[in-house]
Amino acid sequence: MGPRAGTKEFIEGLKKRKFAKCQDVVVTAKGHELADLIDKTSFRQPFLVPSPEGLDLVVPPGSFTIRDVVDSVGKDRLVDVIDVQEQHDFKMSMADFFNWFYQEDRGNKIYNVLSLEISETRLSSTVVPPKPVRDLSLVNRCWPDESGHLSGEDCPEDDTRNKPEVLKFCLMSAGHSYTDFHIDFGGSSVWYHILWGEKIFYLIPPSDVNLDRYESWMESPDNLTEFLGDRCPGQVYQLRVTTGNTIVLPSGWIHAVYTPMDSLVFGGNFLHLHSVEMQIRIHEMEQRLATERRFQFPMFEKLHWYAAQLFLEQYQGDLDDQALPEFSHVESMRYLVQALARWYDKRRGSPYQAEYVPDNLTLPPRVLLRDFDRLIGQFYRVHCRRRGDSAGGKGAGNGGPKGGGIKLKIKRQPESKGSRKIVKHVIEQVDSITASSPKRNFDQRDSSATSSKQLHKYKKKPGKGLTAKKPNESSAAGKRRKTLSSSDNPVGINEGDSSASDEGIDVAKCTEDEQFSDKAKLREMRHPEQQQKLTTKPKSVASSHHNHQPSTAKQRLGKKLGLFKSSR
């Protein structure tokens, strides 16, 4: 294990390390180009803007000092101060921090202030974030202007604020300060402007592998003595930012920061639609790591409900190609609707539900989710048609016909093992009967009109069951046509018609075993009245064809079924 992060030995070792060149991942741009570049790249890479011109950025002049900060926020204001060498934080008043910062001998202490939020102070009027940041921020875009504060009974004491104010921070760092590797809360993106001083960033891209390494490193009890960069060889990029520079870091980027000299920085955090998936992944990682609430993005889930409402109101009912959102935004919204469904299922009925799910949405949460999911499905299909893909495919880029894919949880009554066996047995019985004689229909005949030659072939008329094949008109003279009624279908039988037909079923060609098996099965399925008739032998019928012992399969079948009586 190496030296503890933030110590003098650690800093000396850090300076000797070799890192990859930042030009491989960082895009240098002019202020007026930033907005277009963010849209074109979907904000996947860090941006360095050497000069504030074109950013529409407002910050105090370079002569602004820590004393001016104290005067603007108040000397009694308590701030969280990080002891760099011990890597822990504590509370200190602005007056005490100012006294320590400007004393000639600071001793062995190195203090770093990173969480002074200034939106509710006089200093706020002198700081305006870059315009691309303001335009992207979900808080600026969708948080309601008029919304009551959550009462202390409805949410924990450490988070009773309403609007999440995280876009304006003042960072005051003593020389040789070091902040170990971290991801900004909620996967938020970050803007920094160096008013004076210098910062060195050590950047690690948020690949799936690197995020897994980061989470594992965070869970390790030795993370203060293990340099995360050792787990990501060749993937740590060094970026030096000096006075007047502005950088914008995308969501999920893992970074550590070293401050070579005293520095005063203005910056802030913001969530946006380009990185909804990454933001939600980091938020859920924080839950797994049991991150303290004060280190999480305030009102994270609530903000995303408002974002879904904004998206729905903006695009619902308008599928014009000119107004169609970018495909990356549609994918982000698809991920969002799935996350909202999970969160709602988890928070519903909770004592703190009002903190996580807004009570002033224009639609009930479940209705909002349903409409939102349908809208996303429509956008997917439009994009797929334009790209020549199938709208019915699965996965990102194809979308399903039912939108983002919220899976409704439907509880079904459990089946007993006995019921499954019964159903299976019935299906097997039906299948076996159908397979052996799919079109056969046996019935008892009137003894006065029955002979051994009255087994015929049948054909099936569409929608009319089994019907005897019509006789040829030329051979129909002198032949009677009998119609026998069964319990299910009327069957017409032509006497003396034994001609073969592809459409009919020749009973005589069935095997003897099949016939006997059919007889037993059919008897079980017949009406009790028919069973009684079958057990009664018909009267003798004089026929020249039945003067001998039955020897053929069809004769034996007739005898067994009780349809015919031998002359013996």
XYZ file of C-alpha atoms in Angstrom:
568
model
C 0.000 0.000 0.000
C 1.142 3.520 -0.781
C 1.052 6.663 1.341
C -2.285 8.096 2.460
C -4.002 10.347 -0.101
C -3.343 14.053 0.515
C -0.174 13.632 2.525
C 3.111 15.220 1.524
C 4.535 11.845 0.490
C 1.486 11.160 -1.643
C 1.734 14.519 -3.440
C 5.407 13.945 -4.190
C 4.604 10.541 -5.658
C 1.732 11.995 -7.676
C 4.019 14.542 -9.341
C 6.351 11.758 -10.481
C 3.647 9.691 -12.123
C 3.194 9.617 -15.890
C -0.280 10.116 -17.337
C -1.872 10.004 -20.774
C -2.139 13.199 -22.782
C -5.404 15.063 -22.279
C -5.605 15.985 -25.982
C -6.821 12.429 -26.625
C -10.072 12.999 -24.739
C -10.465 16.746 -24.074
C -11.880 19.039 -26.772
C -10.557 22.593 -26.853
C -13.190 25.032 -28.086
C -14.051 28.694 -28.276
C -16.890 30.037 -26.179
C -19.335 30.558 -29.042
C -18.718 26.986 -30.311
C -19.462 25.212 -27.050
C -23.245 24.852 -27.381
C -23.092 23.377 -30.888
C -20.272 21.008 -29.973
C -22.191 19.730 -26.966
C -25.214 18.979 -29.142
C -23.189 17.322 -31.887
C -21.233 15.090 -29.503
C -24.155 14.480 -27.103
C -21.796 15.811 -24.423
C -19.584 12.738 -24.123
C -16.189 14.487 -23.831
C -14.773 17.218 -21.578
C -14.418 20.704 -23.052
C -11.705 23.247 -22.319
C -12.449 26.898 -23.168
C -9.247 28.949 -22.781
C -11.012 32.313 -22.707
C -14.458 33.327 -21.343
C -15.337 35.300 -24.491
C -18.428 33.928 -26.168
C -19.578 31.943 -23.116
C -21.899 34.637 -21.803
C -20.212 33.976 -18.457
C -20.281 36.499 -15.637
C -17.769 36.287 -12.760
C -16.168 38.852 -10.454
C -12.976 40.573 -11.638
C -9.603 38.929 -11.163
C -8.877 41.197 -8.206
C -11.655 39.546 -6.215
C -10.249 38.016 -3.002
C -11.245 35.713 -0.165
C -12.007 38.819 1.923
C -14.553 39.836 -0.700
C -16.109 36.389 -0.481
C -16.433 36.758 3.301
C -18.043 40.166 2.936
C -20.544 38.812 0.388
C -21.666 35.686 2.253
C -21.164 36.831 5.849
C -18.382 36.156 8.313
C -20.616 33.960 10.471
C -21.555 31.654 7.624
C -20.553 28.085 8.423
C -18.895 26.121 5.641
C -17.692 22.550 5.229
C -13.903 22.564 5.243
C -11.826 19.554 4.165
C -8.645 18.738 6.028
C -6.610 17.549 3.047
C -4.040 15.478 4.900
C -6.640 13.727 7.029
C -9.199 13.549 4.197
C -12.160 14.426 6.394
C -14.370 17.483 6.711
C -15.557 19.705 9.534
C -17.451 22.947 10.046
C -15.725 26.331 10.197
C -16.989 29.905 10.044
C -15.989 32.072 7.111
C -14.214 34.455 9.486
C -12.040 31.658 10.888
C -11.249 30.316 7.457
C -10.255 33.780 6.276
C -7.925 34.214 9.271
C -6.279 30.861 8.629
C -5.965 31.435 4.865
C -4.089 34.743 5.215
C -1.857 33.947 8.152
C 1.850 33.753 7.395
C 2.366 30.350 8.954
C -0.446 27.898 8.227
C 1.343 25.185 10.107
C 0.958 21.658 8.780
C -2.672 22.161 7.854
C -4.052 22.382 4.327
C -7.698 23.378 4.071
C -9.971 23.167 1.074
C -13.524 24.602 0.711
C -15.520 22.969 -2.102
C -19.184 23.238 -1.104
C -19.953 26.923 -0.523
C -23.229 27.366 -2.410
C -23.821 31.066 -3.075
C -27.221 31.302 -4.804
C -28.865 32.747 -1.663
C -26.135 35.293 -0.993
C -25.163 38.701 -2.354
C -22.341 37.016 -4.244
C -24.900 35.287 -6.473
C -25.597 38.441 -8.471
C -21.951 38.609 -9.552
C -21.847 35.037 -10.889
C -23.759 33.802 -13.947
C -22.866 30.360 -15.347
C -22.066 29.953 -19.078
C -25.140 30.156 -21.283
C -24.836 26.569 -22.623
C -24.867 25.372 -19.013
C -27.910 27.451 -18.123
C -29.772 26.202 -21.185
C -28.991 22.558 -20.449
C -29.735 22.564 -16.714
C -32.853 20.555 -15.885
C -33.363 22.613 -12.743
C -33.574 25.771 -14.844
C -35.753 24.150 -17.470
C -38.380 22.241 -15.530
C -38.470 23.040 -11.809
C -41.701 24.924 -11.051
C -41.337 28.574 -10.139
C -44.054 28.374 -7.512
C -43.996 25.279 -5.338
C -44.416 25.095 -1.596
C -41.583 23.956 0.631
C -41.725 20.440 1.958
C -42.604 20.520 5.633
C -40.208 19.235 8.232
C -42.654 16.413 8.973
C -42.531 15.179 5.389
C -38.779 15.036 4.827
C -35.594 14.636 6.866
C -34.155 17.638 8.691
C -31.007 17.700 6.557
C -32.956 18.353 3.340
C -35.871 20.758 3.681
C -34.950 22.937 0.712
C -37.270 23.164 -2.223
C -35.439 24.012 -5.443
C -32.092 22.224 -5.738
C -29.586 25.088 -5.912
C -26.313 23.574 -7.092
C -25.403 25.683 -10.104
C -23.267 28.263 -8.276
C -20.419 27.303 -5.961
C -17.397 29.181 -4.723
C -14.306 26.991 -4.273
C -11.432 28.275 -2.123
C -8.379 26.027 -2.086
C -5.037 26.406 -0.400
C -1.902 25.413 -2.315
C -1.165 21.634 -2.344
C -4.791 20.714 -1.753
C -5.812 17.356 -3.151
C -9.259 15.884 -3.735
C -9.212 12.140 -4.299
C -11.019 10.401 -7.151
C -14.764 10.891 -7.159
C -17.822 11.294 -9.395
C -19.901 14.408 -8.824
C -23.172 13.716 -7.051
C -25.991 12.259 -9.085
C -23.701 11.904 -12.083
C -24.076 15.644 -12.608
C -21.937 17.513 -15.109
C -19.651 20.274 -13.848
C -18.473 23.694 -14.987
C -15.358 25.353 -13.483
C -13.900 28.769 -14.113
C -10.514 29.564 -12.606
C -10.676 33.166 -11.406
C -7.073 32.934 -10.214
C -4.747 30.071 -9.407
C -4.326 26.665 -11.013
C -5.894 23.192 -10.949
C -4.692 19.852 -12.317
C -7.391 17.333 -13.140
C -6.791 13.578 -13.400
C -9.592 12.255 -15.594
C -10.832 8.668 -16.074
C -13.517 8.025 -18.748
C -16.759 6.448 -17.422
C -16.638 3.164 -19.318
C -18.540 0.232 -17.845
C -15.291 -1.390 -16.771
C -13.971 1.792 -15.170
C -17.235 2.407 -13.322
C -17.084 -1.128 -11.929
C -13.501 -0.530 -10.863
C -14.458 2.739 -9.239
C -17.340 1.193 -7.283
C -15.134 -1.671 -6.131
C -12.438 0.817 -5.105
C -14.966 2.879 -3.153
C -16.044 -0.231 -1.253
C -12.462 -1.120 -0.390
C -11.338 -0.212 3.139
C -7.904 0.631 1.693
C -9.044 3.227 -0.848
C -7.202 6.045 0.961
C -3.902 4.276 0.431
C -4.608 2.870 -3.041
C -4.368 5.092 -6.096
C -7.387 4.363 -8.300
C -5.322 5.048 -11.415
C -3.425 1.830 -10.750
C -6.645 -0.089 -11.461
C -7.109 1.792 -14.751
C -3.698 1.636 -16.410
C -3.275 3.935 -19.394
C -6.698 5.534 -18.856
C -5.840 8.428 -16.528
C -5.558 11.737 -18.418
C -3.927 14.818 -16.930
C -5.480 18.219 -17.671
C -3.969 21.473 -16.399
C -6.366 24.418 -16.015
C -5.034 27.897 -15.325
C -6.329 31.413 -14.660
C -9.103 32.453 -17.048
C -9.750 28.898 -18.289
C -13.181 27.260 -18.160
C -13.767 23.524 -18.297
C -16.999 21.564 -18.603
C -16.932 17.905 -17.511
C -19.586 15.441 -18.751
C -21.642 13.134 -16.568
C -19.952 10.217 -14.853
C -16.326 11.198 -15.439
C -14.161 10.021 -12.571
C -11.655 12.672 -11.546
C -9.202 13.744 -8.888
C -7.928 17.317 -8.500
C -4.609 18.680 -7.312
C -4.181 22.429 -6.576
C -0.546 23.518 -6.966
C -1.181 27.046 -5.626
C -3.848 29.049 -3.805
C -6.888 29.259 -6.034
C -10.328 30.819 -6.218
C -12.768 29.036 -8.519
C -16.421 29.451 -9.432
C -18.362 26.489 -10.703
C -21.447 24.400 -10.341
C -23.292 21.166 -11.098
C -26.149 20.490 -13.487
C -28.228 17.605 -14.804
C -29.352 17.495 -18.431
C -31.085 15.335 -21.028
C -27.928 14.247 -22.871
C -26.859 11.966 -20.012
C -30.008 10.786 -18.276
C -28.879 7.158 -18.317
C -25.464 7.916 -16.825
C -26.974 10.220 -14.207
C -29.408 7.539 -13.076
C -26.661 4.895 -13.031
C -24.512 7.049 -10.761
C -27.474 7.866 -8.522
C -28.234 4.179 -8.088
C -24.544 3.490 -7.455
C -24.674 6.033 -4.629
C -27.576 4.108 -3.120
C -25.565 0.893 -3.224
C -22.596 2.630 -1.627
C -24.843 4.117 1.098
C -23.619 7.640 0.295
C -24.648 10.236 2.862
C -27.591 12.374 1.843
C -25.601 15.593 2.025
C -23.285 14.222 -0.664
C -26.157 13.353 -3.020
C -27.802 15.579 -5.594
C -30.755 17.210 -3.772
C -34.249 16.279 -4.974
C -32.772 14.022 -7.647
C -35.819 11.800 -8.200
C -38.294 14.640 -7.866
C -36.423 16.645 -10.484
C -36.678 13.798 -12.974
C -40.459 13.608 -12.516
C -40.602 17.266 -13.528
C -38.299 16.499 -16.456
C -40.668 13.770 -17.671
C -43.602 16.159 -17.378
C -41.722 18.840 -19.316
C -40.845 16.411 -22.112
C -44.421 15.148 -22.327
C -45.947 18.631 -22.445
C -43.421 19.833 -24.989
C -43.848 17.049 -27.533
C -47.209 15.371 -26.952
C -49.379 15.446 -30.047
C -46.631 16.899 -32.266
C -44.785 14.348 -34.381
C -43.701 16.791 -37.063
C -40.217 15.961 -38.316
C -39.018 19.488 -37.583
C -40.047 19.194 -33.918
C -38.863 15.615 -33.484
C -36.357 15.346 -30.594
C -32.908 13.943 -31.227
C -32.659 10.163 -31.128
C -30.203 10.405 -28.200
C -32.853 12.325 -26.247
C -35.462 9.688 -27.053
C -33.132 6.989 -25.773
C -32.537 9.020 -22.612
C -36.258 9.394 -22.068
C -36.757 5.668 -22.560
C -34.283 4.998 -19.767
C -35.925 7.678 -17.630
C -39.448 6.262 -17.861
C -38.172 2.866 -16.774
C -36.333 4.410 -13.814
C -39.388 6.437 -12.790
C -41.497 3.277 -12.814
C -38.988 1.564 -10.487
C -38.802 4.552 -8.175
C -42.550 4.976 -8.016
C -43.029 1.329 -7.124
C -40.430 1.752 -4.369
C -41.597 5.108 -2.965
C -45.366 4.685 -3.202
C -46.871 4.632 0.262
C -43.589 5.650 1.888
C -43.697 8.277 4.681
C -41.370 10.364 2.493
C -43.235 9.889 -0.799
C -43.868 13.656 -1.114
C -40.128 14.244 -1.136
C -39.511 11.893 -4.045
C -42.747 12.152 -6.074
C -44.150 15.666 -6.654
C -47.733 16.243 -5.554
C -48.230 19.088 -8.036
C -47.795 17.193 -11.307
C -50.337 18.003 -13.991
C -51.160 14.287 -14.264
C -51.243 11.505 -11.663
C -47.898 9.652 -11.630
C -49.244 6.436 -13.178
C -51.036 8.330 -15.950
C -47.911 10.376 -16.588
C -45.844 7.209 -16.909
C -48.361 5.633 -19.285
C -48.592 8.683 -21.568
C -44.845 9.240 -21.416
C -44.167 5.644 -22.423
C -46.590 5.853 -25.357
C -45.024 9.087 -26.564
C -41.563 7.541 -26.517
C -42.886 4.607 -28.546
C -44.211 7.006 -31.177
C -40.862 8.785 -31.413
C -39.046 5.475 -31.782
C -41.233 4.436 -34.673
C -40.803 7.780 -36.438
C -37.015 7.628 -36.039
C -36.931 4.021 -37.216
C -38.952 4.837 -40.321
C -36.584 7.686 -41.133
C -33.591 5.421 -40.652
C -35.135 2.560 -42.604
C -35.213 0.213 -39.607
C -38.046 -1.934 -38.381
C -40.146 -0.218 -35.755
C -41.014 -3.481 -34.141
C -37.492 -4.502 -33.196
C -36.184 -4.809 -29.714
C -33.494 -2.885 -27.927
C -32.189 0.633 -28.191
C -32.461 2.044 -31.649
C -35.436 -0.004 -32.691
C -37.935 0.585 -29.971
C -40.985 -1.554 -29.571
C -44.478 -0.883 -30.779
C -45.416 -0.147 -27.203
C -42.849 2.516 -26.471
C -40.134 2.570 -23.859
C -41.191 -0.745 -22.440
C -42.593 -0.331 -18.950
C -43.301 -3.865 -17.825
C -46.476 -4.042 -15.801
C -46.375 -6.418 -12.878
C -49.447 -8.675 -13.093
C -49.982 -11.132 -10.276
C -51.601 -14.379 -11.399
C -53.319 -17.052 -9.377
C -50.911 -19.957 -8.868
C -51.856 -23.255 -10.436
C -51.865 -26.411 -8.359
C -49.883 -29.378 -9.593
C -53.097 -31.423 -9.774
C -54.795 -28.926 -12.055
C -51.837 -28.907 -14.418
C -51.915 -32.714 -14.587
C -55.638 -32.743 -15.324
C -55.250 -30.204 -18.100
C -52.346 -32.134 -19.562
C -54.313 -35.398 -19.454
C -57.323 -33.858 -21.194
C -55.113 -32.368 -23.916
C -53.413 -35.724 -24.490
C -56.789 -37.498 -24.748
C -58.111 -34.994 -27.261
C -54.902 -35.083 -29.287
C -54.871 -38.878 -29.487
C -58.469 -39.070 -30.639
C -58.037 -36.284 -33.135
C -54.854 -37.818 -34.532
C -56.394 -41.258 -35.078
C -59.752 -40.146 -36.513
C -59.870 -36.410 -37.063
C -63.015 -36.451 -39.247
C -64.806 -39.615 -38.171
C -68.361 -39.487 -36.842
C -69.961 -42.807 -35.821
C -73.663 -43.107 -35.073
C -76.190 -45.841 -34.504
C -78.308 -46.534 -37.584
C -81.944 -47.454 -37.912
C -82.032 -51.253 -38.278
C -84.403 -51.096 -41.224
C -81.959 -49.164 -43.321
C -78.626 -50.554 -42.177
C -76.280 -52.818 -44.077
C -72.620 -53.671 -43.927
C -71.944 -51.629 -47.031
C -73.058 -48.366 -45.399
C -69.616 -47.240 -44.276
C -68.723 -44.267 -46.408
C -66.168 -41.585 -46.955
C -66.859 -38.110 -45.706
C -65.680 -34.711 -46.664
C -65.638 -31.498 -44.653
C -67.419 -28.394 -45.858
C -65.967 -25.110 -44.607
C -67.780 -24.079 -41.430
C -70.380 -26.915 -41.665
C -68.771 -29.868 -39.955
C -68.729 -33.330 -41.498
C -71.085 -33.992 -44.389
C -71.450 -37.035 -46.638
C -69.941 -36.614 -50.041
C -72.551 -35.801 -52.664
C -73.201 -38.690 -55.089
C -72.524 -38.446 -58.753
C -75.759 -37.389 -60.487
C -75.378 -40.147 -63.115
C -75.332 -42.920 -60.514
C -77.891 -41.485 -58.107
C -80.989 -43.020 -59.726
C -82.833 -45.619 -57.628
C -80.664 -44.911 -54.570
C -82.074 -43.596 -51.378
C -80.431 -40.875 -49.300
C -80.644 -41.173 -45.583
C -79.860 -38.433 -43.121
C -78.828 -39.550 -39.690
C -78.722 -37.072 -36.826
C -76.049 -37.165 -34.144
C -75.661 -35.120 -30.986
C -73.219 -32.699 -32.680
C -73.455 -32.597 -36.474
C -76.046 -33.738 -39.049
C -74.445 -36.263 -41.338
C -75.841 -37.201 -44.781
C -75.059 -40.736 -45.952
C -75.421 -41.991 -49.509
C -76.201 -45.671 -49.673
C -74.110 -47.750 -51.951
C -71.497 -45.034 -52.525
C -68.131 -46.644 -51.947
C -66.067 -44.630 -54.362
C -62.665 -43.442 -53.155
C -61.951 -39.784 -52.625
C -58.961 -37.784 -51.475
C -61.256 -35.552 -49.464
C -62.971 -38.406 -47.620
C -61.699 -40.719 -44.888
C -61.745 -44.404 -45.781
C -62.605 -46.187 -42.555
C -61.763 -49.591 -44.066
C -58.175 -48.511 -44.526
C -57.753 -47.762 -40.822
C -55.924 -50.409 -38.860
C -57.880 -52.747 -36.645
C -56.186 -51.458 -33.487
C -57.034 -47.875 -34.401
C -60.675 -48.807 -34.948
C -61.029 -50.631 -31.646
C -59.227 -47.810 -29.828
C -61.509 -45.263 -31.472
C -64.560 -47.237 -30.424
C -63.583 -47.260 -26.728
C -62.684 -43.596 -26.649
C -65.786 -42.513 -28.489
C -68.051 -44.538 -26.218
C -66.595 -42.681 -23.204
C -67.295 -39.341 -24.818
C -70.844 -40.068 -26.085
C -74.033 -38.970 -24.422
C -75.404 -41.519 -21.929
C -78.515 -41.963 -24.060
C -76.378 -42.901 -27.046
C -74.359 -45.328 -24.903
C -77.598 -47.086 -23.985
C -78.523 -47.368 -27.663
C -75.093 -48.719 -28.540
C -75.447 -51.525 -26.008
C -78.713 -52.650 -27.710
C -78.212 -54.969 -30.652
C -79.969 -53.912 -33.836
C -82.418 -56.163 -35.561
C -81.219 -58.660 -38.142
C -80.900 -57.301 -41.593
C -81.180 -59.599 -44.601
C -78.213 -58.927 -46.794
C -76.326 -61.076 -49.244
C -73.149 -59.431 -48.084
C -73.377 -60.809 -44.493
C -73.924 -64.518 -44.967
C -70.465 -65.425 -43.711
C -68.292 -64.965 -40.652
C -66.973 -61.334 -40.594
C -63.392 -61.495 -41.779
C -62.481 -57.969 -42.827
C -61.402 -55.158 -40.556
C -64.448 -53.057 -41.374
C -66.793 -55.973 -40.679
C -65.204 -56.678 -37.321
C -65.420 -52.968 -36.526
C -69.131 -52.949 -37.361
C -69.763 -55.921 -35.138
C -67.825 -54.486 -32.228
C -69.632 -51.169 -32.490
C -72.981 -52.904 -32.557
C -73.843 -51.314 -35.853
C -74.149 -54.554 -37.806
C -75.207 -58.091 -37.015
C -73.699 -61.069 -38.687
C -76.106 -63.532 -40.359
C -74.478 -66.333 -38.436
